[in-house]
Amino acid sequence: MVMSTIENRYQQYLRDHKFKSSKRRDIIFQQVMKSADHFTIDDLYQELLKNEPDIGIATIYRNIRLFVEIGIIIEHSFGEKKGFYELIKSQLPDHGHLICQNCGKIIEFEYKSLDQYKQLLFKKYKFKITSHKLEIFGFCPKCQE
């Protein structure tokens, strides 16, 4: 999904749901758009504080929930209590996450489509799969040393 599509979706949602213009929401949105990797609320908060020292963490939480609702970011738990977020633009067609149980490093990897397996599951269980997540836990090379 290209940036303009994400921005269009964001603007359209705000118009359709009659949200008032908000400088802080737009600043948070722009920072999320710059995210090249997975991030936590705290990561985002620390980054925003550099230029917006008065921004509140509650404002960030509210807007992140909104961005998830809009469908421009995805929330992952990776087996932890805190959420990790990923901008839709970084979504690979079928990708999973390798999560280091020691340092928390997250590595994305592509894998072959599960289309055939999804069809078999539907045929056997009449279960229509709309999405899936693949998270594999272990230890990264550095933590194995």
Coordinates of N, CA and C in Angstrom, one line a residue:
M1 N 0.9 -1.2 0.0 CA 0.0 0.0 0.0 C 0.9 1.2 0.0
V2 N 0.7 2.1 -0.9 CA 1.6 3.3 -1.0 C 1.2 4.4 0.0
M3 N 2.1 5.3 0.2 CA 1.8 6.3 1.2 C 0.6 7.1 0.9
S4 N 0.4 7.5 -0.3 CA -0.8 8.3 -0.6 C -2.1 7.6 -0.3
T5 N -2.1 6.3 -0.5 CA -3.3 5.5 -0.2 C -3.6 5.5 1.3
I6 N -2.5 5.4 2.1 CA -2.7 5.4 3.5 C -3.2 6.8 4.0
E7 N -2.6 7.8 3.4 CA -3.0 9.2 3.8 C -4.4 9.4 3.3
N8 N -4.8 8.9 2.1 CA -6.1 9.1 1.7 C -7.1 8.4 2.6
R9 N -6.8 7.2 3.0 CA -7.7 6.4 3.9 C -7.8 7.2 5.2
Y10 N -6.7 7.7 5.7 CA -6.8 8.5 7.0 C -7.7 9.7 6.9
Q11 N -7.5 10.5 5.8 CA -8.3 11.7 5.6 C -9.7 11.4 5.4
Q12 N -10.0 10.4 4.6 CA -11.4 10.0 4.3 C -12.1 9.5 5.5
Y13 N -11.4 8.7 6.4 CA -12.1 8.2 7.6 C -12.4 9.4 8.5
L14 N -11.5 10.4 8.6 CA -11.7 11.5 9.5 C -12.9 12.3 9.0
R15 N -13.0 12.5 7.7 CA -14.1 13.2 7.1 C -15.4 12.5 7.3
D16 N -15.4 11.2 7.0 CA -16.7 10.3 7.1 C -17.2 10.3 8.5
H17 N -16.3 10.3 9.5 CA -16.7 10.2 10.9 C -16.7 11.6 11.6
K18 N -16.6 12.6 10.8 CA -16.8 14.0 11.3 C -15.8 14.3 12.4
F19 N -14.6 13.9 12.3 CA -13.5 14.2 13.3 C -13.1 15.7 13.0
K20 N -12.9 16.4 14.0 CA -12.4 17.8 13.9 C -10.9 17.7 13.6
S21 N -10.4 18.7 12.9 CA -8.9 18.7 12.6 C -8.2 18.8 13.9
S22 N -7.1 18.1 14.0 CA -6.3 18.1 15.2 C -4.8 18.1 14.9
K23 N -4.1 19.1 15.3 CA -2.7 19.2 15.0 C -1.9 18.1 15.6
R24 N -2.2 17.7 16.8 CA -1.5 16.6 17.5 C -1.8 15.3 16.8
R25 N -3.0 15.0 16.4 CA -3.3 13.8 15.7 C -2.5 13.7 14.4
D26 N -2.4 14.8 13.7 CA -1.7 14.9 12.4 C -0.2 14.7 12.7
I27 N 0.4 15.2 13.7 CA 1.8 15.0 14.1 C 2.0 13.6 14.4
I28 N 1.2 12.9 15.2 CA 1.3 11.5 15.5 C 1.2 10.7 14.2
F29 N 0.3 11.0 13.3 CA 0.1 10.3 12.1 C 1.4 10.4 11.2
Q30 N 2.0 11.6 11.1 CA 3.2 11.8 10.3 C 4.4 11.0 10.9
Q31 N 4.4 10.9 12.2 CA 5.5 10.2 12.9 C 5.3 8.7 12.6
V32 N 4.1 8.2 12.7 CA 3.8 6.8 12.4 C 4.2 6.5 10.9
M33 N 3.9 7.4 10.0 CA 4.2 7.2 8.6 C 5.7 7.1 8.4
K34 N 6.5 7.7 9.3 CA 8.0 7.6 9.1 C 8.5 6.3 9.7
S35 N 7.7 5.5 10.4 CA 8.2 4.3 11.0 C 8.6 3.3 10.0
A36 N 9.8 2.8 10.0 CA 10.3 1.8 9.1 C 10.2 0.4 9.7
D37 N 10.0 0.4 11.0 CA 10.0 -0.9 11.7 C 8.9 -1.0 12.7
H38 N 8.8 -2.1 13.4 CA 7.8 -2.2 14.4 C 8.1 -1.2 15.5
F39 N 7.1 -0.7 16.2 CA 7.3 0.3 17.3 C 6.3 0.0 18.4
T40 N 6.6 0.5 19.6 CA 5.7 0.4 20.7 C 5.2 1.9 20.9
I41 N 4.2 2.0 21.8 CA 3.7 3.3 22.1 C 4.8 4.1 22.8
D42 N 5.6 3.5 23.6 CA 6.7 4.2 24.3 C 7.8 4.7 23.3
D43 N 8.1 3.8 22.3 CA 9.0 4.2 21.2 C 8.5 5.5 20.5
L44 N 7.2 5.5 20.2 CA 6.6 6.6 19.5 C 6.6 7.8 20.4
Y45 N 6.2 7.7 21.6 CA 6.2 8.8 22.6 C 7.6 9.4 22.7
Q46 N 8.6 8.6 22.9 CA 10.0 9.2 23.0 C 10.4 9.9 21.8
E47 N 10.0 9.4 20.6 CA 10.4 10.1 19.4 C 9.6 11.4 19.2
L48 N 8.3 11.4 19.6 CA 7.5 12.6 19.5 C 7.9 13.7 20.5
L49 N 8.4 13.3 21.7 CA 8.9 14.3 22.7 C 10.0 15.2 22.2
K50 N 10.8 14.7 21.3 CA 11.9 15.5 20.8 C 11.4 16.8 20.2
N51 N 10.3 16.8 19.5 CA 9.8 18.0 18.9 C 8.5 18.5 19.5
E52 N 7.8 17.7 20.3 CA 6.5 18.0 20.9 C 6.6 17.7 22.4
P53 N 7.3 18.5 23.2 CA 7.5 18.1 24.6 C 6.2 18.1 25.4
D54 N 5.1 18.8 24.9 CA 3.9 18.8 25.7 C 2.9 17.7 25.3
I55 N 3.3 16.8 24.4 CA 2.3 15.8 24.0 C 2.2 14.8 25.1
G56 N 0.9 14.4 25.3 CA 0.6 13.4 26.4 C 0.6 12.0 25.9
I57 N 0.9 11.1 26.7 CA 0.9 9.7 26.3 C -0.5 9.2 26.0
A58 N -1.5 9.7 26.8 CA -2.9 9.4 26.6 C -3.4 9.8 25.2
T59 N -2.9 10.9 24.7 CA -3.2 11.3 23.3 C -2.7 10.3 22.3
I60 N -1.5 9.9 22.6 CA -0.9 8.9 21.6 C -1.7 7.6 21.7
Y61 N -2.0 7.1 22.8 CA -2.8 5.9 22.9 C -4.1 6.0 22.2
R62 N -4.8 7.1 22.4 CA -6.1 7.3 21.7 C -6.0 7.3 20.2
N63 N -5.0 7.9 19.7 CA -4.8 8.0 18.2 C -4.3 6.7 17.6
I64 N -3.4 6.0 18.4 CA -3.0 4.7 17.9 C -4.2 3.8 17.8
R65 N -5.1 3.8 18.7 CA -6.3 2.9 18.6 C -7.1 3.4 17.4
L66 N -7.2 4.6 17.2 CA -7.9 5.1 16.0 C -7.2 4.6 14.7
F67 N -5.9 4.7 14.6 CA -5.2 4.3 13.4 C -5.4 2.8 13.2
V68 N -5.5 2.0 14.3 CA -5.7 0.5 14.1 C -7.2 0.4 13.6
E69 N -8.1 1.1 14.1 CA -9.5 1.1 13.6 C -9.6 1.5 12.2
I70 N -8.9 2.5 11.8 CA -8.9 2.9 10.4 C -8.3 1.8 9.5
G71 N -7.3 1.1 10.0 CA -6.7 0.0 9.2 C -5.4 0.5 8.6
I72 N -4.7 1.5 9.2 CA -3.5 1.9 8.6 C -2.3 1.4 9.4
I73 N -2.5 0.8 10.6 CA -1.5 0.1 11.3 C -2.1 -1.2 11.9
I74 N -1.2 -2.1 12.2 CA -1.6 -3.4 12.7 C -1.0 -3.5 14.1
E75 N -1.7 -4.1 15.1 CA -1.2 -4.3 16.4 C -0.8 -5.8 16.5
H76 N 0.4 -6.0 17.1 CA 0.9 -7.4 17.4 C 1.3 -7.4 18.9
S77 N 1.2 -8.6 19.5 CA 1.6 -8.7 20.9 C 2.9 -9.4 21.0
F78 N 3.3 -10.2 20.1 CA 4.5 -11.0 20.1 C 4.7 -11.6 21.5
G79 N 3.7 -12.1 22.1 CA 3.8 -12.8 23.4 C 4.1 -11.9 24.6
E80 N 3.9 -10.6 24.4 CA 4.2 -9.7 25.5 C 2.9 -8.9 25.8
K81 N 2.9 -8.2 27.0 CA 1.8 -7.5 27.4 C 1.7 -6.2 26.6
K82 N 2.8 -5.6 26.2 CA 2.8 -4.3 25.4 C 2.5 -4.6 24.0
G83 N 1.9 -3.7 23.3 CA 1.6 -3.9 21.9 C 2.8 -3.4 21.0
F84 N 2.9 -4.0 19.9 CA 3.9 -3.6 18.9 C 3.0 -3.2 17.7
Y85 N 3.4 -2.2 17.0 CA 2.6 -1.7 15.9 C 3.4 -1.7 14.6
E86 N 2.7 -1.9 13.5 CA 3.4 -2.0 12.2 C 2.5 -1.3 11.2
L87 N 3.2 -0.3 10.5 CA 2.5 0.4 9.4 C 2.1 -0.6 8.3
I88 N 0.9 -0.5 7.8 CA 0.4 -1.4 6.7 C 1.4 -1.4 5.5
K89 N 2.1 -0.3 5.2 CA 3.0 -0.3 4.1 C 4.1 -1.3 4.2
S90 N 4.4 -1.7 5.4 CA 5.5 -2.7 5.6 C 5.0 -4.1 5.6
Q91 N 3.7 -4.3 5.4 CA 3.2 -5.6 5.4 C 3.6 -6.3 4.1
L92 N 4.2 -7.4 4.2 CA 4.6 -8.3 3.0 C 3.4 -9.1 2.7
P93 N 3.3 -9.7 1.5 CA 2.1 -10.5 1.1 C 1.8 -11.6 2.2
D94 N 2.8 -12.4 2.4 CA 2.7 -13.4 3.5 C 4.0 -13.3 4.3
H95 N 3.9 -12.8 5.5 CA 5.2 -12.8 6.3 C 4.9 -13.1 7.7
G96 N 6.0 -13.6 8.3 CA 5.9 -13.9 9.7 C 6.9 -13.1 10.5
H97 N 7.0 -13.4 11.8 CA 7.9 -12.7 12.6 C 8.7 -13.7 13.5
L98 N 10.0 -13.6 13.5 CA 10.9 -14.3 14.4 C 11.1 -13.4 15.6
I99 N 10.8 -13.9 16.8 CA 10.9 -13.0 18.0 C 11.9 -13.6 18.9
C100 N 13.0 -12.9 19.2 CA 14.0 -13.4 20.2 C 13.4 -13.3 21.6
Q101 N 13.5 -14.4 22.3 CA 12.9 -14.4 23.7 C 13.9 -13.8 24.7
N102 N 15.1 -13.5 24.3 CA 16.0 -12.9 25.2 C 16.1 -11.3 25.0
C103 N 16.3 -10.9 23.8 CA 16.5 -9.4 23.6 C 15.3 -8.7 23.0
G104 N 14.3 -9.5 22.5 CA 13.1 -9.0 21.9 C 13.2 -8.6 20.5
K105 N 14.4 -8.8 19.9 CA 14.5 -8.5 18.4 C 13.5 -9.2 17.6
I106 N 13.0 -8.4 16.6 CA 11.9 -8.9 15.7 C 12.5 -8.9 14.3
I107 N 12.4 -10.1 13.7 CA 12.9 -10.2 12.3 C 11.7 -10.7 11.4
E108 N 11.4 -9.9 10.4 CA 10.3 -10.3 9.5 C 10.9 -11.3 8.4
F109 N 10.1 -12.2 8.0 CA 10.5 -13.1 6.9 C 9.3 -13.4 6.1
E110 N 9.6 -13.6 4.8 CA 8.5 -14.0 3.8 C 8.4 -15.5 3.8
Y111 N 7.2 -16.0 3.5 CA 7.0 -17.4 3.3 C 6.0 -17.6 2.2
K112 N 6.0 -18.8 1.7 CA 5.1 -19.1 0.6 C 3.6 -19.0 1.1
S113 N 2.8 -18.6 0.2 CA 1.4 -18.4 0.5 C 0.8 -19.7 1.1
L114 N -0.2 -19.4 2.0 CA -0.9 -20.5 2.7 C -2.2 -20.8 2.0
D115 N -2.4 -20.3 0.7 CA -3.7 -20.4 0.0 C -4.2 -21.9 0.0
Q116 N -3.3 -22.8 -0.4 CA -3.8 -24.2 -0.5 C -4.2 -24.7 0.9
Y117 N -3.4 -24.4 1.9 CA -3.8 -24.9 3.2 C -5.1 -24.2 3.7
K118 N -5.3 -23.0 3.4 CA -6.6 -22.3 3.7 C -7.7 -23.0 3.1
Q119 N -7.6 -23.4 1.8 CA -8.6 -24.1 1.1 C -8.9 -25.5 1.8
L120 N -7.9 -26.2 2.2 CA -8.1 -27.5 2.8 C -8.8 -27.3 4.2
L121 N -8.4 -26.3 4.9 CA -9.1 -26.0 6.2 C -10.6 -25.7 6.0
F122 N -10.8 -24.9 4.9 CA -12.2 -24.5 4.6 C -13.0 -25.8 4.2
K123 N -12.4 -26.6 3.4 CA -13.1 -27.8 2.9 C -13.4 -28.8 4.1
K124 N -12.4 -28.9 5.0 CA -12.6 -29.9 6.1 C -13.4 -29.3 7.2
Y125 N -13.3 -28.0 7.6 CA -13.9 -27.5 8.8 C -15.0 -26.4 8.4
K126 N -15.1 -26.1 7.1 CA -16.0 -25.0 6.7 C -15.6 -23.7 7.4
F127 N -14.4 -23.5 7.7 CA -13.9 -22.3 8.4 C -13.2 -21.4 7.4
K128 N -13.8 -20.2 7.2 CA -13.2 -19.2 6.2 C -12.2 -18.3 6.9
I129 N -11.0 -18.5 6.5 CA -9.9 -17.7 7.1 C -9.8 -16.3 6.4
T130 N -9.9 -15.3 7.3 CA -9.8 -13.9 6.7 C -8.4 -13.3 6.9
S131 N -7.7 -13.8 7.9 CA -6.3 -13.3 8.2 C -5.6 -14.3 9.0
H132 N -4.3 -14.2 9.1 CA -3.5 -15.1 10.0 C -2.2 -14.3 10.4
K133 N -1.6 -14.8 11.5 CA -0.4 -14.3 12.0 C 0.6 -15.5 12.2
L134 N 1.8 -15.3 11.9 CA 2.8 -16.4 12.2 C 3.9 -15.8 13.0
E135 N 4.0 -16.2 14.3 CA 5.0 -15.7 15.2 C 5.8 -16.9 15.7
I136 N 7.1 -16.9 15.5 CA 8.0 -18.0 15.9 C 8.9 -17.4 17.0
F137 N 9.0 -18.0 18.1 CA 9.8 -17.6 19.2 C 11.1 -18.4 19.3
G138 N 12.2 -17.8 19.7 CA 13.4 -18.5 19.8 C 14.5 -17.5 20.2
F139 N 15.7 -17.8 19.7 CA 16.9 -16.9 20.1 C 17.6 -16.5 18.9
C140 N 17.9 -15.2 18.8 CA 18.6 -14.6 17.6 C 20.1 -15.1 17.7
P141 N 20.8 -14.9 16.6 CA 22.2 -15.4 16.6 C 23.1 -14.7 17.8
K142 N 22.9 -13.4 18.0 CA 23.6 -12.7 19.0 C 23.4 -13.3 20.4
C143 N 22.1 -13.6 20.7 CA 21.7 -14.2 22.0 C 22.1 -15.6 22.2
Q144 N 22.5 -16.3 21.1 CA 22.9 -17.7 21.2 C 24.4 -17.8 21.6
E145 N 25.1 -16.7 21.5 CA 26.6 -16.7 21.7 C 26.9 -17.0 23.2

